[in-house]
PDB file of C-alpha atoms in Angstrom:
ATOM      1  CA  MET A 213      73.316  65.902 -73.324  1.00 45.00           C
ATOM      2  CA  LEU A 214      76.698  67.090 -72.176  1.00 45.00           C
ATOM      3  CA  PRO A 215      79.511  64.686 -72.993  1.00 45.00           C
ATOM      4  CA  GLN A 216      80.714  62.655 -70.020  1.00 43.00           C
ATOM      5  CA  ARG A 217      84.103  63.569 -68.686  1.00 41.00           C
ATOM      6  CA  HIS A 218      86.624  60.727 -68.404  1.00 41.00           C
ATOM      7  CA  ARG A 219      89.924  60.686 -66.704  1.00 39.00           C
ATOM      8  CA  LYS A 220      92.832  59.615 -68.791  1.00 38.00           C
ATOM      9  CA  PHE A 221      95.970  58.410 -67.052  1.00 35.00           C
ATOM     10  CA  THR A 222      99.274  59.066 -68.809  1.00 36.00           C
ATOM     11  CA  ARG A 223     102.930  58.527 -68.021  1.00 38.00           C
ATOM     12  CA  ASP A 224     105.555  61.182 -67.619  1.00 38.00           C
ATOM     13  CA  THR A 225     109.305  60.945 -67.418  1.00 37.00           C
ATOM     14  CA  GLY A 226     109.893  63.039 -64.334  1.00 38.00           C
ATOM     15  CA  SER A 227     111.025  61.500 -61.061  1.00 39.00           C
ATOM     16  CA  SER A 228     110.008  64.004 -58.410  1.00 41.00           C
ATOM     17  CA  LEU A 229     106.683  64.086 -56.659  1.00 44.00           C
ATOM     18  CA  HIS A 230     105.770  67.245 -58.593  1.00 40.00           C
ATOM     19  CA  SER A 231     106.360  65.610 -61.995  1.00 38.00           C
ATOM     20  CA  ALA A 232     104.112  62.635 -61.142  1.00 41.00           C
ATOM     21  CA  GLY A 233     101.037  64.490 -62.444  1.00 39.00           C
ATOM     22  CA  PHE A 234      99.508  61.502 -64.187  1.00 38.00           C
ATOM     23  CA  VAL A 235      95.875  62.518 -64.257  1.00 36.00           C
ATOM     24  CA  GLN A 236      94.464  64.598 -67.008  1.00 37.00           C
ATOM     25  CA  GLU A 237      90.837  65.521 -67.590  1.00 36.00           C
ATOM     26  CA  THR A 238      89.563  65.014 -71.160  1.00 39.00           C
ATOM     27  CA  ASN A 239      86.154  65.455 -72.696  1.00 40.00           C
ATOM     28  CA  SER A 240      85.744  62.254 -74.647  1.00 45.00           C
ATOM     29  CA  PRO A 241      82.130  61.389 -75.325  1.00 48.00           C
ATOM     30  CA  GLY A 242      82.910  58.133 -77.089  1.00 50.00           C
ATOM     31  CA  LYS A 243      83.937  54.811 -75.587  1.00 50.00           C
ATOM     32  CA  PRO A 244      85.181  55.061 -71.986  1.00 46.00           C
ATOM     33  CA  PRO A 245      88.901  54.460 -71.629  1.00 44.00           C
ATOM     34  CA  PRO A 246      90.037  51.136 -70.151  1.00 46.00           C
ATOM     35  CA  LEU A 247      90.654  50.988 -66.426  1.00 39.00           C
ATOM     36  CA  ALA A 248      94.112  52.398 -65.696  1.00 38.00           C
ATOM     37  CA  ILE A 249      96.139  52.148 -62.549  1.00 38.00           C
ATOM     38  CA  ARG A 250      99.220  54.012 -61.775  1.00 40.00           C
ATOM     39  CA  SER A 251     101.341  51.613 -59.819  1.00 39.00           C
ATOM     40  CA  PRO A 252     102.505  49.142 -62.540  1.00 46.00           C
ATOM     41  CA  LEU A 253     104.478  52.093 -63.849  1.00 56.00           C
ATOM     42  CA  ALA A 254     106.140  52.456 -60.407  1.00 67.00           C
ATOM     43  CA  ILE A 255     109.586  51.586 -59.296  1.00 74.00           C
ATOM     44  CA  ARG A 256     109.642  48.808 -56.711  1.00 75.00           C
ATOM     45  CA  VAL A 257     111.675  49.936 -53.676  1.00 74.00           C
ATOM     46  CA  LYS A 258     112.959  46.994 -51.612  1.00 75.00           C
ATOM     47  CA  ASP A 259     115.852  47.667 -49.287  1.00 80.00           C
ATOM     48  CA  ASN A 260     115.035  45.087 -46.643  1.00 84.00           C
ATOM     49  CA  ILE A 261     117.731  42.981 -45.100  1.00 90.00           C
ATOM     50  CA  LEU A 262     116.950  39.816 -47.058  1.00 90.00           C
ATOM     51  CA  ALA A 263     116.129  41.474 -50.346  1.00 88.00           C
ATOM     52  CA  GLN A 264     119.140  40.269 -52.329  1.00 90.00           C
ATOM     53  CA  ALA A 265     119.174  36.760 -50.875  1.00 92.00           C
ATOM     54  CA  GLU A 266     115.440  36.430 -51.520  1.00 91.00           C
ATOM     55  CA  ARG A 267     115.880  37.731 -55.082  1.00 91.00           C
ATOM     56  CA  ASP A 268     118.573  35.124 -55.786  1.00 93.00           C
ATOM     57  CA  LEU A 269     116.429  32.355 -54.365  1.00 94.00           C
ATOM     58  CA  LEU A 270     113.374  33.439 -56.394  1.00 93.00           C
ATOM     59  CA  ASP A 271     115.457  33.590 -59.592  1.00 94.00           C
ATOM     60  CA  TRP A 272     116.628  30.055 -58.879  1.00 95.00           C
ATOM     61  CA  LEU A 273     113.104  28.842 -58.294  1.00 95.00           C
ATOM     62  CA  CYS A 274     111.767  30.560 -61.435  1.00 95.00           C
ATOM     63  CA  ALA A 275     114.282  28.758 -63.617  1.00 94.00           C
ATOM     64  CA  ARG A 276     113.172  25.381 -62.207  1.00 94.00           C
ATOM     65  CA  THR A 277     109.402  25.877 -61.958  1.00 94.00           C
ATOM     66  CA  PRO A 278     107.439  23.470 -64.211  1.00 94.00           C
ATOM     67  CA  ASP A 279     105.335  25.041 -67.009  1.00 92.00           C
ATOM     68  CA  ALA A 280     102.131  23.668 -65.424  1.00 94.00           C
ATOM     69  CA  ILE A 281     102.626  26.024 -62.496  1.00 95.00           C
ATOM     70  CA  THR A 282     101.342  29.434 -63.429  1.00 95.00           C
ATOM     71  CA  PRO A 283     101.498  32.806 -61.614  1.00 95.00           C
ATOM     72  CA  ASP A 284      97.720  32.642 -60.938  1.00 94.00           C
ATOM     73  CA  ARG A 285      98.053  29.205 -59.392  1.00 96.00           C
ATOM     74  CA  LEU A 286     100.899  30.472 -57.230  1.00 96.00           C
ATOM     75  CA  THR A 287      98.730  33.338 -56.046  1.00 95.00           C
ATOM     76  CA  GLY A 288      96.027  30.855 -55.118  1.00 96.00           C
ATOM     77  CA  PHE A 289      98.657  28.696 -53.381  1.00 96.00           C
ATOM     78  CA  GLY A 290      99.740  31.676 -51.309  1.00 96.00           C
ATOM     79  CA  ALA A 291      96.108  32.397 -50.323  1.00 96.00           C
ATOM     80  CA  ALA A 292      95.696  28.722 -49.363  1.00 97.00           C
ATOM     81  CA  GLY A 293      98.798  29.097 -47.180  1.00 97.00           C
ATOM     82  CA  ALA A 294      97.123  31.996 -45.369  1.00 97.00           C
ATOM     83  CA  ALA A 295      94.096  29.762 -44.769  1.00 97.00           C
ATOM     84  CA  VAL A 296      96.411  27.097 -43.346  1.00 98.00           C
ATOM     85  CA  VAL A 297      97.919  29.724 -41.035  1.00 97.00           C
ATOM     86  CA  PHE A 298      94.405  30.617 -39.807  1.00 98.00           C
ATOM     87  CA  LEU A 299      93.484  26.982 -39.162  1.00 97.00           C
ATOM     88  CA  GLY A 300      96.790  26.291 -37.394  1.00 97.00           C
ATOM     89  CA  TYR A 301      96.504  29.226 -35.041  1.00 97.00           C
ATOM     90  CA  ALA A 302      92.774  28.623 -34.407  1.00 97.00           C
ATOM     91  CA  ALA A 303      93.560  25.017 -33.396  1.00 97.00           C
ATOM     92  CA  THR A 304      96.331  25.881 -30.893  1.00 96.00           C
ATOM     93  CA  PRO A 305      93.925  26.096 -27.904  1.00 96.00           C
ATOM     94  CA  PHE A 306      93.479  22.317 -28.427  1.00 95.00           C
ATOM     95  CA  HIS A 307      97.217  21.580 -28.664  1.00 95.00           C
ATOM     96  CA  PRO A 308     100.273  23.867 -29.028  1.00 95.00           C
ATOM     97  CA  ALA A 309     101.655  21.560 -31.736  1.00 96.00           C
ATOM     98  CA  PHE A 310      99.367  23.353 -34.177  1.00 97.00           C
ATOM     99  CA  PHE A 311     101.797  26.253 -34.101  1.00 97.00           C
ATOM    100  CA  TRP A 312     103.875  24.205 -36.453  1.00 97.00           C
ATOM    101  CA  LEU A 313     100.935  23.955 -38.830  1.00 97.00           C
ATOM    102  CA  ALA A 314     100.681  27.756 -38.753  1.00 97.00           C
ATOM    103  CA  THR A 315     104.406  27.915 -39.514  1.00 97.00           C
ATOM    104  CA  LEU A 316     103.958  25.625 -42.502  1.00 97.00           C
ATOM    105  CA  GLY A 317     101.215  27.893 -43.744  1.00 97.00           C
ATOM    106  CA  LEU A 318     103.464  30.934 -43.508  1.00 97.00           C
ATOM    107  CA  LEU A 319     106.077  29.142 -45.645  1.00 97.00           C
ATOM    108  CA  MET A 320     103.363  28.317 -48.173  1.00 97.00           C
ATOM    109  CA  HIS A 321     102.172  31.901 -48.128  1.00 97.00           C
ATOM    110  CA  TRP A 322     105.717  33.204 -48.753  1.00 95.00           C
ATOM    111  CA  PHE A 323     106.223  30.774 -51.644  1.00 95.00           C
ATOM    112  CA  GLY A 324     103.047  31.670 -53.470  1.00 95.00           C
ATOM    113  CA  ASP A 325     102.996  35.388 -52.690  1.00 92.00           C
ATOM    114  CA  SER A 326     106.670  36.007 -53.526  1.00 92.00           C
ATOM    115  CA  LEU A 327     107.021  33.729 -56.545  1.00 94.00           C
ATOM    116  CA  ASP A 328     103.893  34.596 -58.527  1.00 92.00           C
ATOM    117  CA  GLY A 329     105.021  38.031 -59.801  1.00 90.00           C
ATOM    118  CA  SER A 330     108.663  36.875 -60.161  1.00 92.00           C
ATOM    119  CA  LEU A 331     107.582  33.946 -62.345  1.00 94.00           C
ATOM    120  CA  ALA A 332     105.410  36.127 -64.569  1.00 92.00           C
ATOM    121  CA  ARG A 333     108.305  38.556 -65.153  1.00 90.00           C
ATOM    122  CA  TYR A 334     110.749  35.648 -65.733  1.00 92.00           C
ATOM    123  CA  ARG A 335     108.471  34.134 -68.398  1.00 92.00           C
ATOM    124  CA  ARG A 336     107.632  37.620 -69.833  1.00 91.00           C
ATOM    125  CA  ILE A 337     103.944  36.972 -69.385  1.00 91.00           C
ATOM    126  CA  GLU A 338     103.278  39.704 -66.802  1.00 86.00           C
ATOM    127  CA  ARG A 339      99.975  41.592 -66.839  1.00 88.00           C
ATOM    128  CA  PRO A 340     100.921  44.654 -64.779  1.00 83.00           C
ATOM    129  CA  ARG A 341      97.482  46.050 -63.982  1.00 84.00           C
ATOM    130  CA  TYR A 342      95.797  42.679 -63.444  1.00 89.00           C
ATOM    131  CA  GLY A 343      98.719  41.323 -61.397  1.00 86.00           C
ATOM    132  CA  HIS A 344      98.971  44.417 -59.232  1.00 84.00           C
ATOM    133  CA  PHE A 345      95.228  44.528 -58.542  1.00 88.00           C
ATOM    134  CA  LEU A 346      94.962  40.848 -57.799  1.00 91.00           C
ATOM    135  CA  ASP A 347      98.084  40.733 -55.653  1.00 89.00           C
ATOM    136  CA  PHE A 348      97.065  43.545 -53.388  1.00 89.00           C
ATOM    137  CA  SER A 349      93.488  42.310 -53.126  1.00 93.00           C
ATOM    138  CA  VAL A 350      94.648  38.820 -52.123  1.00 94.00           C
ATOM    139  CA  ASP A 351      97.132  40.325 -49.704  1.00 94.00           C
ATOM    140  CA  VAL A 352      94.313  42.156 -47.901  1.00 94.00           C
ATOM    141  CA  ILE A 353      92.380  38.909 -47.444  1.00 96.00           C
ATOM    142  CA  SER A 354      95.452  36.853 -46.550  1.00 96.00           C
ATOM    143  CA  SER A 355      96.536  39.395 -43.886  1.00 95.00           C
ATOM    144  CA  LEU A 356      93.065  39.323 -42.422  1.00 96.00           C
ATOM    145  CA  MET A 357      93.054  35.515 -42.209  1.00 97.00           C
ATOM    146  CA  ILE A 358      96.492  35.359 -40.672  1.00 97.00           C
ATOM    147  CA  MET A 359      95.829  37.958 -37.961  1.00 96.00           C
ATOM    148  CA  LEU A 360      92.351  36.623 -37.194  1.00 97.00           C
ATOM    149  CA  GLY A 361      94.086  33.287 -36.643  1.00 96.00           C
ATOM    150  CA  VAL A 362      96.568  34.926 -34.310  1.00 96.00           C
ATOM    151  CA  GLY A 363      93.680  36.374 -32.315  1.00 96.00           C
ATOM    152  CA  LEU A 364      92.031  32.994 -31.968  1.00 96.00           C
ATOM    153  CA  SER A 365      95.230  31.306 -30.904  1.00 95.00           C
ATOM    154  CA  ALA A 366      96.007  30.023 -27.426  1.00 92.00           C
ATOM    155  CA  TYR A 367      98.017  32.923 -26.124  1.00 94.00           C
ATOM    156  CA  VAL A 368      97.030  36.151 -27.975  1.00 95.00           C
ATOM    157  CA  ARG A 369      93.756  38.012 -27.524  1.00 94.00           C
ATOM    158  CA  LEU A 370      91.719  38.945 -30.552  1.00 95.00           C
ATOM    159  CA  ASP A 371      91.739  42.672 -29.846  1.00 94.00           C
ATOM    160  CA  VAL A 372      95.530  42.676 -29.648  1.00 95.00           C
ATOM    161  CA  ALA A 373      95.842  40.838 -33.002  1.00 96.00           C
ATOM    162  CA  LEU A 374      93.337  43.210 -34.655  1.00 96.00           C
ATOM    163  CA  PHE A 375      95.304  46.205 -33.324  1.00 96.00           C
ATOM    164  CA  ALA A 376      98.407  44.883 -35.030  1.00 96.00           C
ATOM    165  CA  LEU A 377      96.410  44.292 -38.199  1.00 97.00           C
ATOM    166  CA  VAL A 378      95.128  47.893 -38.245  1.00 97.00           C
ATOM    167  CA  GLY A 379      98.726  49.112 -38.013  1.00 96.00           C
ATOM    168  CA  TYR A 380      99.715  46.833 -40.927  1.00 94.00           C
ATOM    169  CA  TYR A 381      96.809  48.054 -43.028  1.00 96.00           C
ATOM    170  CA  MET A 382      97.679  51.675 -42.312  1.00 95.00           C
ATOM    171  CA  LEU A 383     101.214  51.104 -43.555  1.00 93.00           C
ATOM    172  CA  TRP A 384      99.976  49.413 -46.766  1.00 91.00           C
ATOM    173  CA  LEU A 385      97.560  52.290 -47.285  1.00 93.00           C
ATOM    174  CA  PHE A 386     100.536  54.650 -47.239  1.00 93.00           C
ATOM    175  CA  VAL A 387     102.339  52.405 -49.758  1.00 91.00           C
ATOM    176  CA  LEU A 388      99.457  52.672 -52.196  1.00 90.00           C
ATOM    177  CA  LEU A 389      98.939  56.432 -51.683  1.00 91.00           C
ATOM    178  CA  ASN A 390     102.648  57.139 -52.041  1.00 90.00           C
ATOM    179  CA  CYS A 391     102.755  55.048 -55.182  1.00 86.00           C
ATOM    180  CA  GLN A 392     100.105  57.233 -56.753  1.00 86.00           C
ATOM    181  CA  VAL A 393     102.015  60.451 -56.169  1.00 86.00           C
ATOM    182  CA  SER A 394     105.672  59.463 -56.371  1.00 83.00           C
ATOM    183  CA  ARG A 395     105.867  56.431 -58.689  1.00 80.00           C
ATOM    184  CA  ASN A 396     107.674  54.538 -55.909  1.00 81.00           C
ATOM    185  CA  LEU A 397     106.150  51.296 -54.609  1.00 83.00           C
ATOM    186  CA  GLN A 398     107.864  51.148 -51.232  1.00 83.00           C
ATOM    187  CA  LEU A 399     107.831  47.564 -49.996  1.00 84.00           C
ATOM    188  CA  SER A 400     110.100  47.862 -46.995  1.00 84.00           C
ATOM    189  CA  PHE A 401     110.400  50.017 -43.852  1.00 88.00           C
ATOM    190  CA  LEU A 402     113.257  50.065 -41.332  1.00 88.00           C
ATOM    191  CA  ALA A 403     115.052  47.469 -43.487  1.00 85.00           C
ATOM    192  CA  ALA A 404     112.122  45.044 -43.116  1.00 88.00           C
ATOM    193  CA  GLY A 405     109.450  43.878 -45.508  1.00 88.00           C
ATOM    194  CA  PRO A 406     106.809  41.152 -45.794  1.00 89.00           C
ATOM    195  CA  THR A 407     109.449  38.373 -45.746  1.00 91.00           C
ATOM    196  CA  GLU A 408     110.953  39.656 -42.491  1.00 93.00           C
ATOM    197  CA  PHE A 409     107.469  39.975 -41.013  1.00 93.00           C
ATOM    198  CA  ARG A 410     106.783  36.327 -41.766  1.00 94.00           C
ATOM    199  CA  LEU A 411     110.046  35.352 -40.123  1.00 95.00           C
ATOM    200  CA  VAL A 412     109.076  37.323 -37.024  1.00 95.00           C
ATOM    201  CA  LEU A 413     105.787  35.417 -36.933  1.00 96.00           C
ATOM    202  CA  ILE A 414     107.647  32.110 -37.297  1.00 97.00           C
ATOM    203  CA  GLY A 415     109.926  33.143 -34.410  1.00 96.00           C
ATOM    204  CA  LEU A 416     106.891  34.045 -32.296  1.00 96.00           C
ATOM    205  CA  ASN A 417     105.366  30.618 -33.137  1.00 97.00           C
ATOM    206  CA  CYS A 418     108.442  28.875 -31.812  1.00 96.00           C
ATOM    207  CA  TRP A 419     108.460  31.098 -28.716  1.00 95.00           C
ATOM    208  CA  MET A 420     104.777  30.375 -27.996  1.00 95.00           C
ATOM    209  CA  TYR A 421     105.259  26.606 -28.538  1.00 95.00           C
ATOM    210  CA  PHE A 422     108.239  26.297 -26.212  1.00 95.00           C
ATOM    211  CA  GLY A 423     107.329  29.117 -23.792  1.00 92.00           C
ATOM    212  CA  GLY A 424     103.729  28.126 -23.176  1.00 89.00           C
ATOM    213  CA  ASN A 425     101.147  30.259 -21.420  1.00 88.00           C
ATOM    214  CA  LEU A 426     103.268  33.047 -19.956  1.00 87.00           C
ATOM    215  CA  LYS A 427     101.593  35.958 -18.196  1.00 85.00           C
ATOM    216  CA  MET A 428     102.884  39.222 -16.666  1.00 83.00           C
ATOM    217  CA  PRO A 429     100.857  41.759 -14.680  1.00 80.00           C
ATOM    218  CA  ILE A 430     100.596  45.270 -16.083  1.00 81.00           C
ATOM    219  CA  GLY A 431      98.485  47.419 -13.837  1.00 76.00           C
ATOM    220  CA  SER A 432      95.323  45.592 -13.004  1.00 76.00           C
ATOM    221  CA  ALA A 433      95.490  43.381 -16.125  1.00 78.00           C
ATOM    222  CA  GLU A 434      97.605  40.477 -17.270  1.00 82.00           C
ATOM    223  CA  PHE A 435      99.247  40.227 -20.630  1.00 86.00           C
ATOM    224  CA  SER A 436     101.396  37.611 -22.270  1.00 91.00           C
ATOM    225  CA  PRO A 437     104.781  38.675 -23.709  1.00 93.00           C
ATOM    226  CA  TYR A 438     103.474  37.596 -27.114  1.00 94.00           C
ATOM    227  CA  GLU A 439     100.625  40.064 -26.829  1.00 94.00           C
ATOM    228  CA  LEU A 440     103.079  42.809 -25.981  1.00 94.00           C
ATOM    229  CA  ALA A 441     105.107  41.853 -29.080  1.00 95.00           C
ATOM    230  CA  PHE A 442     102.031  42.183 -31.312  1.00 96.00           C
ATOM    231  CA  CYS A 443     101.104  45.504 -29.637  1.00 95.00           C
ATOM    232  CA  GLY A 444     104.608  46.674 -30.370  1.00 95.00           C
ATOM    233  CA  MET A 445     104.288  45.772 -34.035  1.00 95.00           C
ATOM    234  CA  GLY A 446     101.019  47.698 -34.247  1.00 96.00           C
ATOM    235  CA  ILE A 447     102.509  50.784 -32.563  1.00 97.00           C
ATOM    236  CA  VAL A 448     105.618  50.719 -34.811  1.00 95.00           C
ATOM    237  CA  SER A 449     103.453  50.374 -37.939  1.00 95.00           C
ATOM    238  CA  MET A 450     101.220  53.276 -36.933  1.00 96.00           C
ATOM    239  CA  GLY A 451     104.277  55.402 -36.082  1.00 96.00           C
ATOM    240  CA  LEU A 452     105.824  54.666 -39.511  1.00 95.00           C
ATOM    241  CA  PHE A 453     102.571  55.598 -41.205  1.00 96.00           C
ATOM    242  CA  ALA A 454     102.382  58.942 -39.363  1.00 96.00           C
ATOM    243  CA  VAL A 455     106.047  59.834 -40.062  1.00 95.00           C
ATOM    244  CA  ASN A 456     105.966  58.872 -43.706  1.00 93.00           C
ATOM    245  CA  VAL A 457     102.639  60.670 -44.353  1.00 94.00           C
ATOM    246  CA  PHE A 458     104.005  63.815 -42.763  1.00 95.00           C
ATOM    247  CA  ASN A 459     107.191  63.710 -44.818  1.00 93.00           C
ATOM    248  CA  VAL A 460     105.477  63.042 -48.152  1.00 91.00           C
ATOM    249  CA  ALA A 461     102.730  65.639 -47.507  1.00 92.00           C
ATOM    250  CA  ARG A 462     105.361  68.243 -46.663  1.00 92.00           C
ATOM    251  CA  GLN A 463     107.260  67.534 -49.867  1.00 90.00           C
ATOM    252  CA  LEU A 464     104.032  67.604 -51.955  1.00 90.00           C
ATOM    253  CA  ARG A 465     103.060  70.886 -50.341  1.00 90.00           C
ATOM    254  CA  VAL A 466     106.333  72.467 -51.512  1.00 88.00           C
ATOM    255  CA  GLU A 467     106.309  70.939 -54.971  1.00 85.00           C
ATOM    256  CA  ASP A 468     102.660  71.664 -55.712  1.00 82.00           C
ATOM    257  CA  ALA A 469     102.775  75.209 -54.384  1.00 77.00           C
ATOM    258  CA  VAL A 470     101.017  77.716 -56.621  1.00 71.00           C
ATOM    259  CA  PRO A 471     103.143  80.915 -57.127  1.00 70.00           C
ATOM    260  CA  LYS A 472     101.480  84.055 -55.880  1.00 65.00           C
ATOM    261  CA  GLN A 473     100.243  86.416 -58.558  1.00 65.00           C
ATOM    262  CA  PRO A 474     100.599  90.188 -58.096  1.00 63.00           C
ATOM    263  CA  GLY A 475      97.439  91.797 -56.703  1.00 59.00           C
ATOM    264  CA  ARG A 476      95.977  88.458 -55.424  1.00 59.00           C
ATOM    265  CA  PHE A 477      95.887  87.124 -51.915  1.00 54.00           C
TER     266      PHE A 477
END
């Protein structure tokens, strides 16, 4: 029987897209290599507006977090916050005051999602592959719960909320793909990241609570200004995906170009 081919992932010291060739094929018929993922070796790129202020706050919280609170428990707390957001939004057709419950859930989600990795690094107990895999997996589920809740709320249609969610997922798909080829984990776009997105949602919650059921005619249909805001977020996310994919693909095409050999087409 022919030996099974396994992929072995290795690090390199280059910084360009061309030098990030981290996949090598080896014929190793013995024990399969452990699962390997590229992104824990990546550089986190955060140039959002609140990055430094958030970093200072997280450092302050890490130094004062009791030992009984672990990164895994914080991850679970963040996911529970997303569930609270869902319940809050879904209950707003019964009373607008539930927008405040959704806002509380967003604060819980920020606390758990932002502090878990920071606490692991502060205590020097980080597990890069496990933490990265778990964090992104929980983020997918949390984002789905939050935007489903928005679509079940009093003033935003479900199709509009799902359109915004698709744009958000497309942008995060670019983040993961770009991380694999450039060793950069880009966590912000247009000086905004997940924290700013949560603040936008909190602002929309306040607007929906105080503004009520606003409608404006567009053609033969009626839309609320909140729905237009979520449509705008989806369009901007999809536009950022397209622009960034084009730019990275163009750079990869140049760096991975194979020189022509004489006599070959």
